[in-house]
Amino acid sequence: MAGQRSFTGNGASAPVTNTGTITIERGGYMALIGGSVANSGTITVPMGEAAVGSGGQATLDLSGDGFLQVALPTQWHGSDALVSNSGTISADSGMVKLTAAAASDMARQAVNMSGTIEARGVSGRSGDITLFGGEGKVVVMGRVVVRNTEGKGGSVTVASREIELATAVIDASGTTGGGTIRIGGERQGTGTLLHAETLTVDAGTSINANATISGNGGEAEVSGKALLAYTGFTDLSATNGAFGTLLLDPYNVTISTGPTATSRASRPAAMTASSMPRRSKTRCPAPMSSCPPAVAAHRRAISPWPRR
């Protein structure tokens, strides 16, 4: 099976559930597609590609970078998320994608990730994980791991109009450099990635893109256009290199004191603020000395810390 394959439902695609064990040979492909899709079992695709998708139309691209694209929100009326993973999906040195074509008027979650997704680096090759909820909501309460013990950390992307991270672990650490984490958008609203309107990261969440032996810390972008509430822990440190960058990217910024949020990044380089409505804000409830290295909004810039 090569090239592209397209699948179209009748507007009320049926649910797909995996509670067992699926093992694909090295470098293979695995896709679960339906009106709603739930995995509570174990899926293993070493150095391959695994995807779980919900949509009325789906396209599998086995020769390109897209692998699974979904469109046309399904009319499935169940109460659960369109795509959920409470089990384990593993694709070491490969790619894992959870995606849902969700309409903006949906009250329920598009993607719920309470289990474990791993695309660990093997033989120096990094992995890639994407969670995409379209106009719906993505909730992450589990572990998303692209750690590389033989090279640079991998890439994690979480994109949806609404995103919630609750006691989640996002790990893109690497022995020769931290990886790249994009949650809610790209740097200062640029790029083609869907930008989140609201993003909340609770105090039990850990975001890591640290370099454990050599190289520099990685980069983490955390964006919310209307609301960004961030109280999580971030590690972008480097044992023998430069610290990485955590960019909190809302429209307005509120720095308040509190004991809950910390970051191992040492010197904040700049903070920017804008004249957008006050309801659009970031909360960084920590002393300024321990806030992330960059807090950026989309308008005027102020620098409360002296440059060194």
PDB file of C-alpha atoms in Angstrom:
ATOM      1  CA  MET A   1       0.000   0.000   0.000  1.00  0.00           C
ATOM      2  CA  ALA A   2       1.633   3.234  -1.176  1.00  0.00           C
ATOM      3  CA  GLY A   3       0.648   6.811  -1.971  1.00  0.00           C
ATOM      4  CA  GLN A   4      -2.651   8.277  -0.744  1.00  0.00           C
ATOM      5  CA  ARG A   5      -5.850   6.562   0.314  1.00  0.00           C
ATOM      6  CA  SER A   6      -9.073   8.483   1.010  1.00  0.00           C
ATOM      7  CA  PHE A   7     -12.043   7.362   3.109  1.00  0.00           C
ATOM      8  CA  THR A   8     -15.434   9.077   3.322  1.00  0.00           C
ATOM      9  CA  GLY A   9     -18.205   8.268   5.784  1.00  0.00           C
ATOM     10  CA  ASN A  10     -21.941   8.764   5.451  1.00  0.00           C
ATOM     11  CA  GLY A  11     -22.172  11.550   8.040  1.00  0.00           C
ATOM     12  CA  ALA A  12     -22.648   9.209  11.019  1.00  0.00           C
ATOM     13  CA  SER A  13     -19.447   7.204  11.128  1.00  0.00           C
ATOM     14  CA  ALA A  14     -19.390   4.455  13.741  1.00  0.00           C
ATOM     15  CA  PRO A  15     -17.117   4.336  16.800  1.00  0.00           C
ATOM     16  CA  VAL A  16     -13.841   2.405  16.753  1.00  0.00           C
ATOM     17  CA  THR A  17     -12.380   0.947  19.960  1.00  0.00           C
ATOM     18  CA  ASN A  18      -9.141  -0.888  20.722  1.00  0.00           C
ATOM     19  CA  THR A  19      -8.763  -2.619  24.072  1.00  0.00           C
ATOM     20  CA  GLY A  20      -6.179  -5.170  23.010  1.00  0.00           C
ATOM     21  CA  THR A  21      -2.619  -5.201  21.698  1.00  0.00           C
ATOM     22  CA  ILE A  22      -1.640  -4.061  18.210  1.00  0.00           C
ATOM     23  CA  THR A  23       1.961  -4.601  17.135  1.00  0.00           C
ATOM     24  CA  ILE A  24       3.221  -3.473  13.727  1.00  0.00           C
ATOM     25  CA  GLU A  25       6.581  -4.461  12.290  1.00  0.00           C
ATOM     26  CA  ARG A  26       9.470  -2.012  12.285  1.00  0.00           C
ATOM     27  CA  GLY A  27       8.884   0.966   9.995  1.00  0.00           C
ATOM     28  CA  GLY A  28       5.211   0.136   9.457  1.00  0.00           C
ATOM     29  CA  TYR A  29       1.967   2.104   9.655  1.00  0.00           C
ATOM     30  CA  MET A  30      -1.105   1.928  11.893  1.00  0.00           C
ATOM     31  CA  ALA A  31      -4.280   4.034  11.749  1.00  0.00           C
ATOM     32  CA  LEU A  32      -7.548   3.858  13.687  1.00  0.00           C
ATOM     33  CA  ILE A  33     -10.224   5.979  11.982  1.00  0.00           C
ATOM     34  CA  GLY A  34     -13.914   6.404  12.817  1.00  0.00           C
ATOM     35  CA  GLY A  35     -16.681   8.666  14.033  1.00  0.00           C
ATOM     36  CA  SER A  36     -15.109   8.415  17.464  1.00  0.00           C
ATOM     37  CA  VAL A  37     -11.985   6.441  18.290  1.00  0.00           C
ATOM     38  CA  ALA A  38     -10.868   5.191  21.707  1.00  0.00           C
ATOM     39  CA  ASN A  39      -7.696   3.312  22.582  1.00  0.00           C
ATOM     40  CA  SER A  40      -7.320   1.747  26.008  1.00  0.00           C
ATOM     41  CA  GLY A  41      -4.979  -0.980  24.841  1.00  0.00           C
ATOM     42  CA  THR A  42      -1.379  -1.033  23.633  1.00  0.00           C
ATOM     43  CA  ILE A  43      -0.224  -0.006  20.160  1.00  0.00           C
ATOM     44  CA  THR A  44       3.420  -0.456  19.138  1.00  0.00           C
ATOM     45  CA  VAL A  45       4.900   0.699  15.823  1.00  0.00           C
ATOM     46  CA  PRO A  46       8.723   0.908  16.196  1.00  0.00           C
ATOM     47  CA  MET A  47      10.273   3.512  13.869  1.00  0.00           C
ATOM     48  CA  GLY A  48       6.914   3.779  12.117  1.00  0.00           C
ATOM     49  CA  GLU A  49       3.797   5.943  12.150  1.00  0.00           C
ATOM     50  CA  ALA A  50       0.676   5.576  14.277  1.00  0.00           C
ATOM     51  CA  ALA A  51      -2.433   7.727  14.005  1.00  0.00           C
ATOM     52  CA  VAL A  52      -5.837   7.880  15.658  1.00  0.00           C
ATOM     53  CA  GLY A  53      -8.372  10.098  13.911  1.00  0.00           C
ATOM     54  CA  SER A  54     -12.020  11.149  13.935  1.00  0.00           C
ATOM     55  CA  GLY A  55     -13.699  12.701  10.918  1.00  0.00           C
ATOM     56  CA  GLY A  56     -16.233  12.224   8.175  1.00  0.00           C
ATOM     57  CA  GLN A  57     -13.411  12.220   5.665  1.00  0.00           C
ATOM     58  CA  ALA A  58      -9.881  10.895   6.148  1.00  0.00           C
ATOM     59  CA  THR A  59      -6.808  10.766   3.937  1.00  0.00           C
ATOM     60  CA  LEU A  60      -3.823   8.516   4.565  1.00  0.00           C
ATOM     61  CA  ASP A  61      -0.588   9.679   2.959  1.00  0.00           C
ATOM     62  CA  LEU A  62       2.011   6.939   3.289  1.00  0.00           C
ATOM     63  CA  SER A  63       4.674   8.698   1.255  1.00  0.00           C
ATOM     64  CA  GLY A  64       4.455  12.276   2.572  1.00  0.00           C
ATOM     65  CA  ASP A  65       4.702  14.069   5.903  1.00  0.00           C
ATOM     66  CA  GLY A  66       0.967  14.360   6.594  1.00  0.00           C
ATOM     67  CA  PHE A  67       0.224  10.637   7.134  1.00  0.00           C
ATOM     68  CA  LEU A  68      -3.337  11.175   8.422  1.00  0.00           C
ATOM     69  CA  GLN A  69      -5.511  14.188   7.611  1.00  0.00           C
ATOM     70  CA  VAL A  70      -9.156  14.373   8.702  1.00  0.00           C
ATOM     71  CA  ALA A  71     -11.945  16.702   7.599  1.00  0.00           C
ATOM     72  CA  LEU A  72     -15.717  17.115   7.914  1.00  0.00           C
ATOM     73  CA  PRO A  73     -16.763  16.873  11.579  1.00  0.00           C
ATOM     74  CA  THR A  74     -18.536  13.604  12.240  1.00  0.00           C
ATOM     75  CA  GLN A  75     -22.152  13.453  13.383  1.00  0.00           C
ATOM     76  CA  TRP A  76     -21.348  10.865  16.050  1.00  0.00           C
ATOM     77  CA  HIS A  77     -23.351  11.884  19.150  1.00  0.00           C
ATOM     78  CA  GLY A  78     -21.682   9.925  21.931  1.00  0.00           C
ATOM     79  CA  SER A  79     -20.717  11.645  25.180  1.00  0.00           C
ATOM     80  CA  ASP A  80     -17.006  10.799  25.088  1.00  0.00           C
ATOM     81  CA  ALA A  81     -14.230  12.657  23.299  1.00  0.00           C
ATOM     82  CA  LEU A  82     -13.996  12.151  19.555  1.00  0.00           C
ATOM     83  CA  VAL A  83     -10.472  10.782  20.028  1.00  0.00           C
ATOM     84  CA  SER A  84      -9.257   9.376  23.334  1.00  0.00           C
ATOM     85  CA  ASN A  85      -6.211   7.479  24.503  1.00  0.00           C
ATOM     86  CA  SER A  86      -6.128   5.996  27.981  1.00  0.00           C
ATOM     87  CA  GLY A  87      -3.735   3.247  26.954  1.00  0.00           C
ATOM     88  CA  THR A  88      -0.235   3.310  25.467  1.00  0.00           C
ATOM     89  CA  ILE A  89       0.823   4.240  21.949  1.00  0.00           C
ATOM     90  CA  SER A  90       4.517   3.778  21.170  1.00  0.00           C
ATOM     91  CA  ALA A  91       6.450   4.611  17.999  1.00  0.00           C
ATOM     92  CA  ASP A  92      10.105   4.923  18.963  1.00  0.00           C
ATOM     93  CA  SER A  93      11.956   7.160  16.487  1.00  0.00           C
ATOM     94  CA  GLY A  94       8.662   7.498  14.652  1.00  0.00           C
ATOM     95  CA  MET A  95       5.542   9.618  14.606  1.00  0.00           C
ATOM     96  CA  VAL A  96       2.275   9.529  16.560  1.00  0.00           C
ATOM     97  CA  LYS A  97      -0.733  11.689  15.739  1.00  0.00           C
ATOM     98  CA  LEU A  98      -4.099  12.074  17.463  1.00  0.00           C
ATOM     99  CA  THR A  99      -6.438  14.261  15.399  1.00  0.00           C
ATOM    100  CA  ALA A 100     -10.121  15.174  15.266  1.00  0.00           C
ATOM    101  CA  ALA A 101     -12.151  17.262  12.841  1.00  0.00           C
ATOM    102  CA  ALA A 102     -14.212  19.112  15.455  1.00  0.00           C
ATOM    103  CA  ALA A 103     -16.791  21.843  14.865  1.00  0.00           C
ATOM    104  CA  SER A 104     -16.625  25.110  16.795  1.00  0.00           C
ATOM    105  CA  ASP A 105     -20.045  24.542  18.404  1.00  0.00           C
ATOM    106  CA  MET A 106     -19.049  21.242  19.998  1.00  0.00           C
ATOM    107  CA  ALA A 107     -19.548  21.147  23.759  1.00  0.00           C
ATOM    108  CA  ARG A 108     -17.479  18.013  24.324  1.00  0.00           C
ATOM    109  CA  GLN A 109     -13.787  17.337  23.947  1.00  0.00           C
ATOM    110  CA  ALA A 110     -12.209  16.669  20.592  1.00  0.00           C
ATOM    111  CA  VAL A 111      -9.100  14.889  21.946  1.00  0.00           C
ATOM    112  CA  ASN A 112      -8.585  13.440  25.420  1.00  0.00           C
ATOM    113  CA  MET A 113      -5.122  12.064  26.196  1.00  0.00           C
ATOM    114  CA  SER A 114      -5.010  10.501  29.657  1.00  0.00           C
ATOM    115  CA  GLY A 115      -2.668   7.632  28.842  1.00  0.00           C
ATOM    116  CA  THR A 116       0.854   7.510  27.432  1.00  0.00           C
ATOM    117  CA  ILE A 117       2.188   8.394  24.001  1.00  0.00           C
ATOM    118  CA  GLU A 118       5.856   7.708  23.317  1.00  0.00           C
ATOM    119  CA  ALA A 119       8.052   8.445  20.326  1.00  0.00           C
ATOM    120  CA  ARG A 120      11.409   8.118  22.033  1.00  0.00           C
ATOM    121  CA  GLY A 121      14.619   8.661  20.126  1.00  0.00           C
ATOM    122  CA  VAL A 122      16.505   5.534  19.080  1.00  0.00           C
ATOM    123  CA  SER A 123      19.931   5.438  17.399  1.00  0.00           C
ATOM    124  CA  GLY A 124      20.034   9.223  17.360  1.00  0.00           C
ATOM    125  CA  ARG A 125      16.754   9.589  15.442  1.00  0.00           C
ATOM    126  CA  SER A 126      14.192  11.796  17.210  1.00  0.00           C
ATOM    127  CA  GLY A 127      10.449  11.189  17.394  1.00  0.00           C
ATOM    128  CA  ASP A 128       7.426  13.397  16.749  1.00  0.00           C
ATOM    129  CA  ILE A 129       4.013  13.600  18.462  1.00  0.00           C
ATOM    130  CA  THR A 130       1.039  15.751  17.403  1.00  0.00           C
ATOM    131  CA  LEU A 131      -2.308  16.256  19.163  1.00  0.00           C
ATOM    132  CA  PHE A 132      -4.790  18.213  17.029  1.00  0.00           C
ATOM    133  CA  GLY A 133      -8.332  19.122  18.048  1.00  0.00           C
ATOM    134  CA  GLY A 134      -9.395  21.566  15.348  1.00  0.00           C
ATOM    135  CA  GLU A 135     -12.112  23.925  16.585  1.00  0.00           C
ATOM    136  CA  GLY A 136     -12.712  21.753  19.660  1.00  0.00           C
ATOM    137  CA  LYS A 137     -10.797  21.125  22.891  1.00  0.00           C
ATOM    138  CA  VAL A 138      -7.695  19.061  23.610  1.00  0.00           C
ATOM    139  CA  VAL A 139      -7.183  17.805  27.167  1.00  0.00           C
ATOM    140  CA  VAL A 140      -3.851  16.257  28.163  1.00  0.00           C
ATOM    141  CA  MET A 141      -3.681  14.472  31.519  1.00  0.00           C
ATOM    142  CA  GLY A 142      -1.117  11.827  30.628  1.00  0.00           C
ATOM    143  CA  ARG A 143       2.451  11.479  29.387  1.00  0.00           C
ATOM    144  CA  VAL A 144       3.691  12.716  26.003  1.00  0.00           C
ATOM    145  CA  VAL A 145       7.312  11.601  25.607  1.00  0.00           C
ATOM    146  CA  VAL A 146       9.818  12.258  22.805  1.00  0.00           C
ATOM    147  CA  ARG A 147      12.875  11.894  25.038  1.00  0.00           C
ATOM    148  CA  ASN A 148      16.090  10.890  23.278  1.00  0.00           C
ATOM    149  CA  THR A 149      18.815   9.131  25.260  1.00  0.00           C
ATOM    150  CA  GLU A 150      21.139   9.037  22.246  1.00  0.00           C
ATOM    151  CA  GLY A 151      20.673  12.479  20.696  1.00  0.00           C
ATOM    152  CA  LYS A 152      18.514  15.597  20.587  1.00  0.00           C
ATOM    153  CA  GLY A 153      14.993  15.560  21.974  1.00  0.00           C
ATOM    154  CA  GLY A 154      12.092  15.240  19.577  1.00  0.00           C
ATOM    155  CA  SER A 155       9.104  17.425  18.737  1.00  0.00           C
ATOM    156  CA  VAL A 156       5.694  17.797  20.428  1.00  0.00           C
ATOM    157  CA  THR A 157       2.843  19.846  18.948  1.00  0.00           C
ATOM    158  CA  VAL A 158      -0.526  20.440  20.625  1.00  0.00           C
ATOM    159  CA  ALA A 159      -2.931  22.531  18.540  1.00  0.00           C
ATOM    160  CA  SER A 160      -6.617  23.317  19.083  1.00  0.00           C
ATOM    161  CA  ARG A 161      -8.868  26.292  19.793  1.00  0.00           C
ATOM    162  CA  GLU A 162      -8.979  25.281  23.464  1.00  0.00           C
ATOM    163  CA  ILE A 163      -6.249  23.366  25.293  1.00  0.00           C
ATOM    164  CA  GLU A 164      -5.977  22.139  28.874  1.00  0.00           C
ATOM    165  CA  LEU A 165      -2.928  20.491  30.435  1.00  0.00           C
ATOM    166  CA  ALA A 166      -3.716  18.942  33.827  1.00  0.00           C
ATOM    167  CA  THR A 167      -1.027  16.952  35.672  1.00  0.00           C
ATOM    168  CA  ALA A 168       0.487  16.283  32.260  1.00  0.00           C
ATOM    169  CA  VAL A 169       4.093  15.425  31.416  1.00  0.00           C
ATOM    170  CA  ILE A 170       5.532  16.742  28.151  1.00  0.00           C
ATOM    171  CA  ASP A 171       9.100  15.443  27.799  1.00  0.00           C
ATOM    172  CA  ALA A 172      11.356  16.445  24.897  1.00  0.00           C
ATOM    173  CA  SER A 173      14.656  16.112  26.736  1.00  0.00           C
ATOM    174  CA  GLY A 174      17.765  14.817  25.022  1.00  0.00           C
ATOM    175  CA  THR A 175      21.338  13.894  25.801  1.00  0.00           C
ATOM    176  CA  THR A 176      22.755  16.228  23.114  1.00  0.00           C
ATOM    177  CA  GLY A 177      20.105  18.949  23.225  1.00  0.00           C
ATOM    178  CA  GLY A 178      16.517  19.675  24.152  1.00  0.00           C
ATOM    179  CA  GLY A 179      13.745  19.300  21.611  1.00  0.00           C
ATOM    180  CA  THR A 180      10.900  21.558  20.472  1.00  0.00           C
ATOM    181  CA  ILE A 181       7.500  21.887  22.154  1.00  0.00           C
ATOM    182  CA  ARG A 182       4.675  23.925  20.614  1.00  0.00           C
ATOM    183  CA  ILE A 183       1.459  24.226  22.592  1.00  0.00           C
ATOM    184  CA  GLY A 184      -1.246  26.531  21.277  1.00  0.00           C
ATOM    185  CA  GLY A 185       0.626  28.122  18.388  1.00  0.00           C
ATOM    186  CA  GLU A 186       3.903  29.326  16.995  1.00  0.00           C
ATOM    187  CA  ARG A 187       6.158  32.192  17.991  1.00  0.00           C
ATOM    188  CA  GLN A 188       4.169  35.428  18.503  1.00  0.00           C
ATOM    189  CA  GLY A 189       1.250  34.294  16.397  1.00  0.00           C
ATOM    190  CA  THR A 190       3.261  33.549  13.268  1.00  0.00           C
ATOM    191  CA  GLY A 191       3.198  30.438  11.129  1.00  0.00           C
ATOM    192  CA  THR A 192       0.366  28.225   9.929  1.00  0.00           C
ATOM    193  CA  LEU A 193      -0.272  26.230  13.105  1.00  0.00           C
ATOM    194  CA  LEU A 194      -3.790  26.646  14.528  1.00  0.00           C
ATOM    195  CA  HIS A 195      -3.644  29.141  17.403  1.00  0.00           C
ATOM    196  CA  ALA A 196      -5.407  28.428  20.690  1.00  0.00           C
ATOM    197  CA  GLU A 197      -7.905  30.929  22.033  1.00  0.00           C
ATOM    198  CA  THR A 198      -7.577  29.634  25.597  1.00  0.00           C
ATOM    199  CA  LEU A 199      -4.817  27.566  27.170  1.00  0.00           C
ATOM    200  CA  THR A 200      -4.511  26.461  30.784  1.00  0.00           C
ATOM    201  CA  VAL A 201      -1.505  24.675  32.285  1.00  0.00           C
ATOM    202  CA  ASP A 202      -1.938  23.607  35.906  1.00  0.00           C
ATOM    203  CA  ALA A 203       0.646  23.373  38.677  1.00  0.00           C
ATOM    204  CA  GLY A 204       0.888  19.600  38.320  1.00  0.00           C
ATOM    205  CA  THR A 205       2.094  19.807  34.723  1.00  0.00           C
ATOM    206  CA  SER A 206       5.752  19.415  33.762  1.00  0.00           C
ATOM    207  CA  ILE A 207       7.176  20.609  30.426  1.00  0.00           C
ATOM    208  CA  ASN A 208      10.752  19.453  29.820  1.00  0.00           C
ATOM    209  CA  ALA A 209      13.117  20.096  26.926  1.00  0.00           C
ATOM    210  CA  ASN A 210      16.408  19.983  28.794  1.00  0.00           C
ATOM    211  CA  ALA A 211      19.822  18.870  27.549  1.00  0.00           C
ATOM    212  CA  THR A 212      21.116  16.232  29.941  1.00  0.00           C
ATOM    213  CA  ILE A 213      24.736  15.796  28.785  1.00  0.00           C
ATOM    214  CA  SER A 214      25.747  18.210  26.015  1.00  0.00           C
ATOM    215  CA  GLY A 215      24.175  20.806  23.742  1.00  0.00           C
ATOM    216  CA  ASN A 216      21.654  23.479  24.644  1.00  0.00           C
ATOM    217  CA  GLY A 217      18.233  23.439  26.219  1.00  0.00           C
ATOM    218  CA  GLY A 218      15.303  23.278  23.829  1.00  0.00           C
ATOM    219  CA  GLU A 219      12.439  25.603  23.007  1.00  0.00           C
ATOM    220  CA  ALA A 220       8.894  25.627  24.351  1.00  0.00           C
ATOM    221  CA  GLU A 221       6.175  27.876  22.913  1.00  0.00           C
ATOM    222  CA  VAL A 222       3.009  28.215  25.016  1.00  0.00           C
ATOM    223  CA  SER A 223       0.321  30.415  23.429  1.00  0.00           C
ATOM    224  CA  GLY A 224      -3.244  31.506  24.196  1.00  0.00           C
ATOM    225  CA  LYS A 225      -4.798  34.386  22.248  1.00  0.00           C
ATOM    226  CA  ALA A 226      -7.622  35.204  24.664  1.00  0.00           C
ATOM    227  CA  LEU A 227      -6.441  33.508  27.869  1.00  0.00           C
ATOM    228  CA  LEU A 228      -3.180  31.889  28.892  1.00  0.00           C
ATOM    229  CA  ALA A 229      -3.068  30.635  32.484  1.00  0.00           C
ATOM    230  CA  TYR A 230       0.291  29.010  33.199  1.00  0.00           C
ATOM    231  CA  THR A 231       1.254  27.575  36.595  1.00  0.00           C
ATOM    232  CA  GLY A 232       3.255  24.567  35.441  1.00  0.00           C
ATOM    233  CA  PHE A 233       6.901  23.601  35.880  1.00  0.00           C
ATOM    234  CA  THR A 234       9.348  23.935  33.003  1.00  0.00           C
ATOM    235  CA  ASP A 235      12.871  22.525  32.651  1.00  0.00           C
ATOM    236  CA  LEU A 236      14.881  23.901  29.722  1.00  0.00           C
ATOM    237  CA  SER A 237      18.224  23.570  31.440  1.00  0.00           C
ATOM    238  CA  ALA A 238      21.488  22.378  29.924  1.00  0.00           C
ATOM    239  CA  THR A 239      24.148  20.538  31.889  1.00  0.00           C
ATOM    240  CA  ASN A 240      26.975  21.811  29.677  1.00  0.00           C
ATOM    241  CA  GLY A 241      25.335  24.365  27.392  1.00  0.00           C
ATOM    242  CA  ALA A 242      22.995  27.335  27.159  1.00  0.00           C
ATOM    243  CA  PHE A 243      19.542  27.356  28.713  1.00  0.00           C
ATOM    244  CA  GLY A 244      16.642  27.008  26.318  1.00  0.00           C
ATOM    245  CA  THR A 245      13.722  29.382  25.784  1.00  0.00           C
ATOM    246  CA  LEU A 246      10.198  29.265  27.171  1.00  0.00           C
ATOM    247  CA  LEU A 247       8.005  31.741  25.308  1.00  0.00           C
ATOM    248  CA  LEU A 248       4.676  32.492  26.977  1.00  0.00           C
ATOM    249  CA  ASP A 249       2.761  34.210  24.213  1.00  0.00           C
ATOM    250  CA  PRO A 250      -0.571  35.877  25.124  1.00  0.00           C
ATOM    251  CA  TYR A 251      -1.884  39.353  24.294  1.00  0.00           C
ATOM    252  CA  ASN A 252      -1.517  40.785  27.796  1.00  0.00           C
ATOM    253  CA  VAL A 253       0.771  39.786  30.648  1.00  0.00           C
ATOM    254  CA  THR A 254       0.137  39.796  34.397  1.00  0.00           C
ATOM    255  CA  ILE A 255       3.060  38.944  36.687  1.00  0.00           C
ATOM    256  CA  SER A 256       1.883  38.092  40.202  1.00  0.00           C
ATOM    257  CA  THR A 257       3.622  36.701  43.254  1.00  0.00           C
ATOM    258  CA  GLY A 258       2.936  33.189  44.438  1.00  0.00           C
ATOM    259  CA  PRO A 259       4.681  29.915  45.264  1.00  0.00           C
ATOM    260  CA  THR A 260       3.246  27.646  42.615  1.00  0.00           C
ATOM    261  CA  ALA A 261       5.128  28.041  39.335  1.00  0.00           C
ATOM    262  CA  THR A 262       8.841  27.673  38.819  1.00  0.00           C
ATOM    263  CA  SER A 263      11.289  27.391  35.975  1.00  0.00           C
ATOM    264  CA  ARG A 264      14.930  26.384  35.948  1.00  0.00           C
ATOM    265  CA  ALA A 265      15.652  29.044  33.339  1.00  0.00           C
ATOM    266  CA  SER A 266      17.672  31.704  35.121  1.00  0.00           C
ATOM    267  CA  ARG A 267      17.596  35.199  33.560  1.00  0.00           C
ATOM    268  CA  PRO A 268      14.439  36.472  31.879  1.00  0.00           C
ATOM    269  CA  ALA A 269      15.559  38.358  28.785  1.00  0.00           C
ATOM    270  CA  ALA A 270      12.468  40.441  28.102  1.00  0.00           C
ATOM    271  CA  MET A 271       8.798  40.798  28.823  1.00  0.00           C
ATOM    272  CA  THR A 272       6.317  42.452  26.487  1.00  0.00           C
ATOM    273  CA  ALA A 273       2.795  43.711  27.036  1.00  0.00           C
ATOM    274  CA  SER A 274       0.036  45.106  24.871  1.00  0.00           C
ATOM    275  CA  SER A 275      -3.068  47.244  24.937  1.00  0.00           C
ATOM    276  CA  MET A 276      -5.444  44.374  24.237  1.00  0.00           C
ATOM    277  CA  PRO A 277      -8.424  43.781  26.594  1.00  0.00           C
ATOM    278  CA  ARG A 278      -7.480  42.947  30.169  1.00  0.00           C
ATOM    279  CA  ARG A 279      -9.285  39.642  30.054  1.00  0.00           C
ATOM    280  CA  SER A 280      -6.516  38.436  27.738  1.00  0.00           C
ATOM    281  CA  LYS A 281      -3.678  37.694  30.062  1.00  0.00           C
ATOM    282  CA  THR A 282      -0.983  35.372  31.254  1.00  0.00           C
ATOM    283  CA  ARG A 283      -0.511  34.528  34.890  1.00  0.00           C
ATOM    284  CA  CYS A 284       3.003  33.698  35.982  1.00  0.00           C
ATOM    285  CA  PRO A 285       2.560  33.256  39.742  1.00  0.00           C
ATOM    286  CA  ALA A 286       6.214  33.183  40.649  1.00  0.00           C
ATOM    287  CA  PRO A 287       8.919  35.655  41.602  1.00  0.00           C
ATOM    288  CA  MET A 288      10.278  37.494  38.570  1.00  0.00           C
ATOM    289  CA  SER A 289      13.658  35.879  39.047  1.00  0.00           C
ATOM    290  CA  SER A 290      12.177  32.463  38.375  1.00  0.00           C
ATOM    291  CA  CYS A 291       9.764  33.318  35.566  1.00  0.00           C
ATOM    292  CA  PRO A 292      10.446  31.922  32.102  1.00  0.00           C
ATOM    293  CA  PRO A 293      13.121  33.576  29.969  1.00  0.00           C
ATOM    294  CA  ALA A 294      10.681  35.291  27.621  1.00  0.00           C
ATOM    295  CA  VAL A 295       7.094  36.381  28.060  1.00  0.00           C
ATOM    296  CA  ALA A 296       5.873  37.888  24.800  1.00  0.00           C
ATOM    297  CA  ALA A 297       2.673  39.566  23.716  1.00  0.00           C
ATOM    298  CA  HIS A 298       1.718  40.901  20.328  1.00  0.00           C
ATOM    299  CA  ARG A 299       2.118  44.672  20.792  1.00  0.00           C
ATOM    300  CA  ARG A 300       4.310  47.096  22.771  1.00  0.00           C
ATOM    301  CA  ALA A 301       7.417  45.834  24.514  1.00  0.00           C
ATOM    302  CA  ILE A 302       8.794  46.696  27.925  1.00  0.00           C
ATOM    303  CA  SER A 303      11.928  45.301  29.516  1.00  0.00           C
ATOM    304  CA  PRO A 304      11.721  45.193  33.324  1.00  0.00           C
ATOM    305  CA  TRP A 305      15.008  43.312  33.665  1.00  0.00           C
ATOM    306  CA  PRO A 306      18.396  44.838  32.905  1.00  0.00           C
ATOM    307  CA  ARG A 307      20.233  43.276  30.006  1.00  0.00           C
ATOM    308  CA  ARG A 308      23.554  41.630  30.832  1.00  0.00           C
TER     309      ARG A 308
END
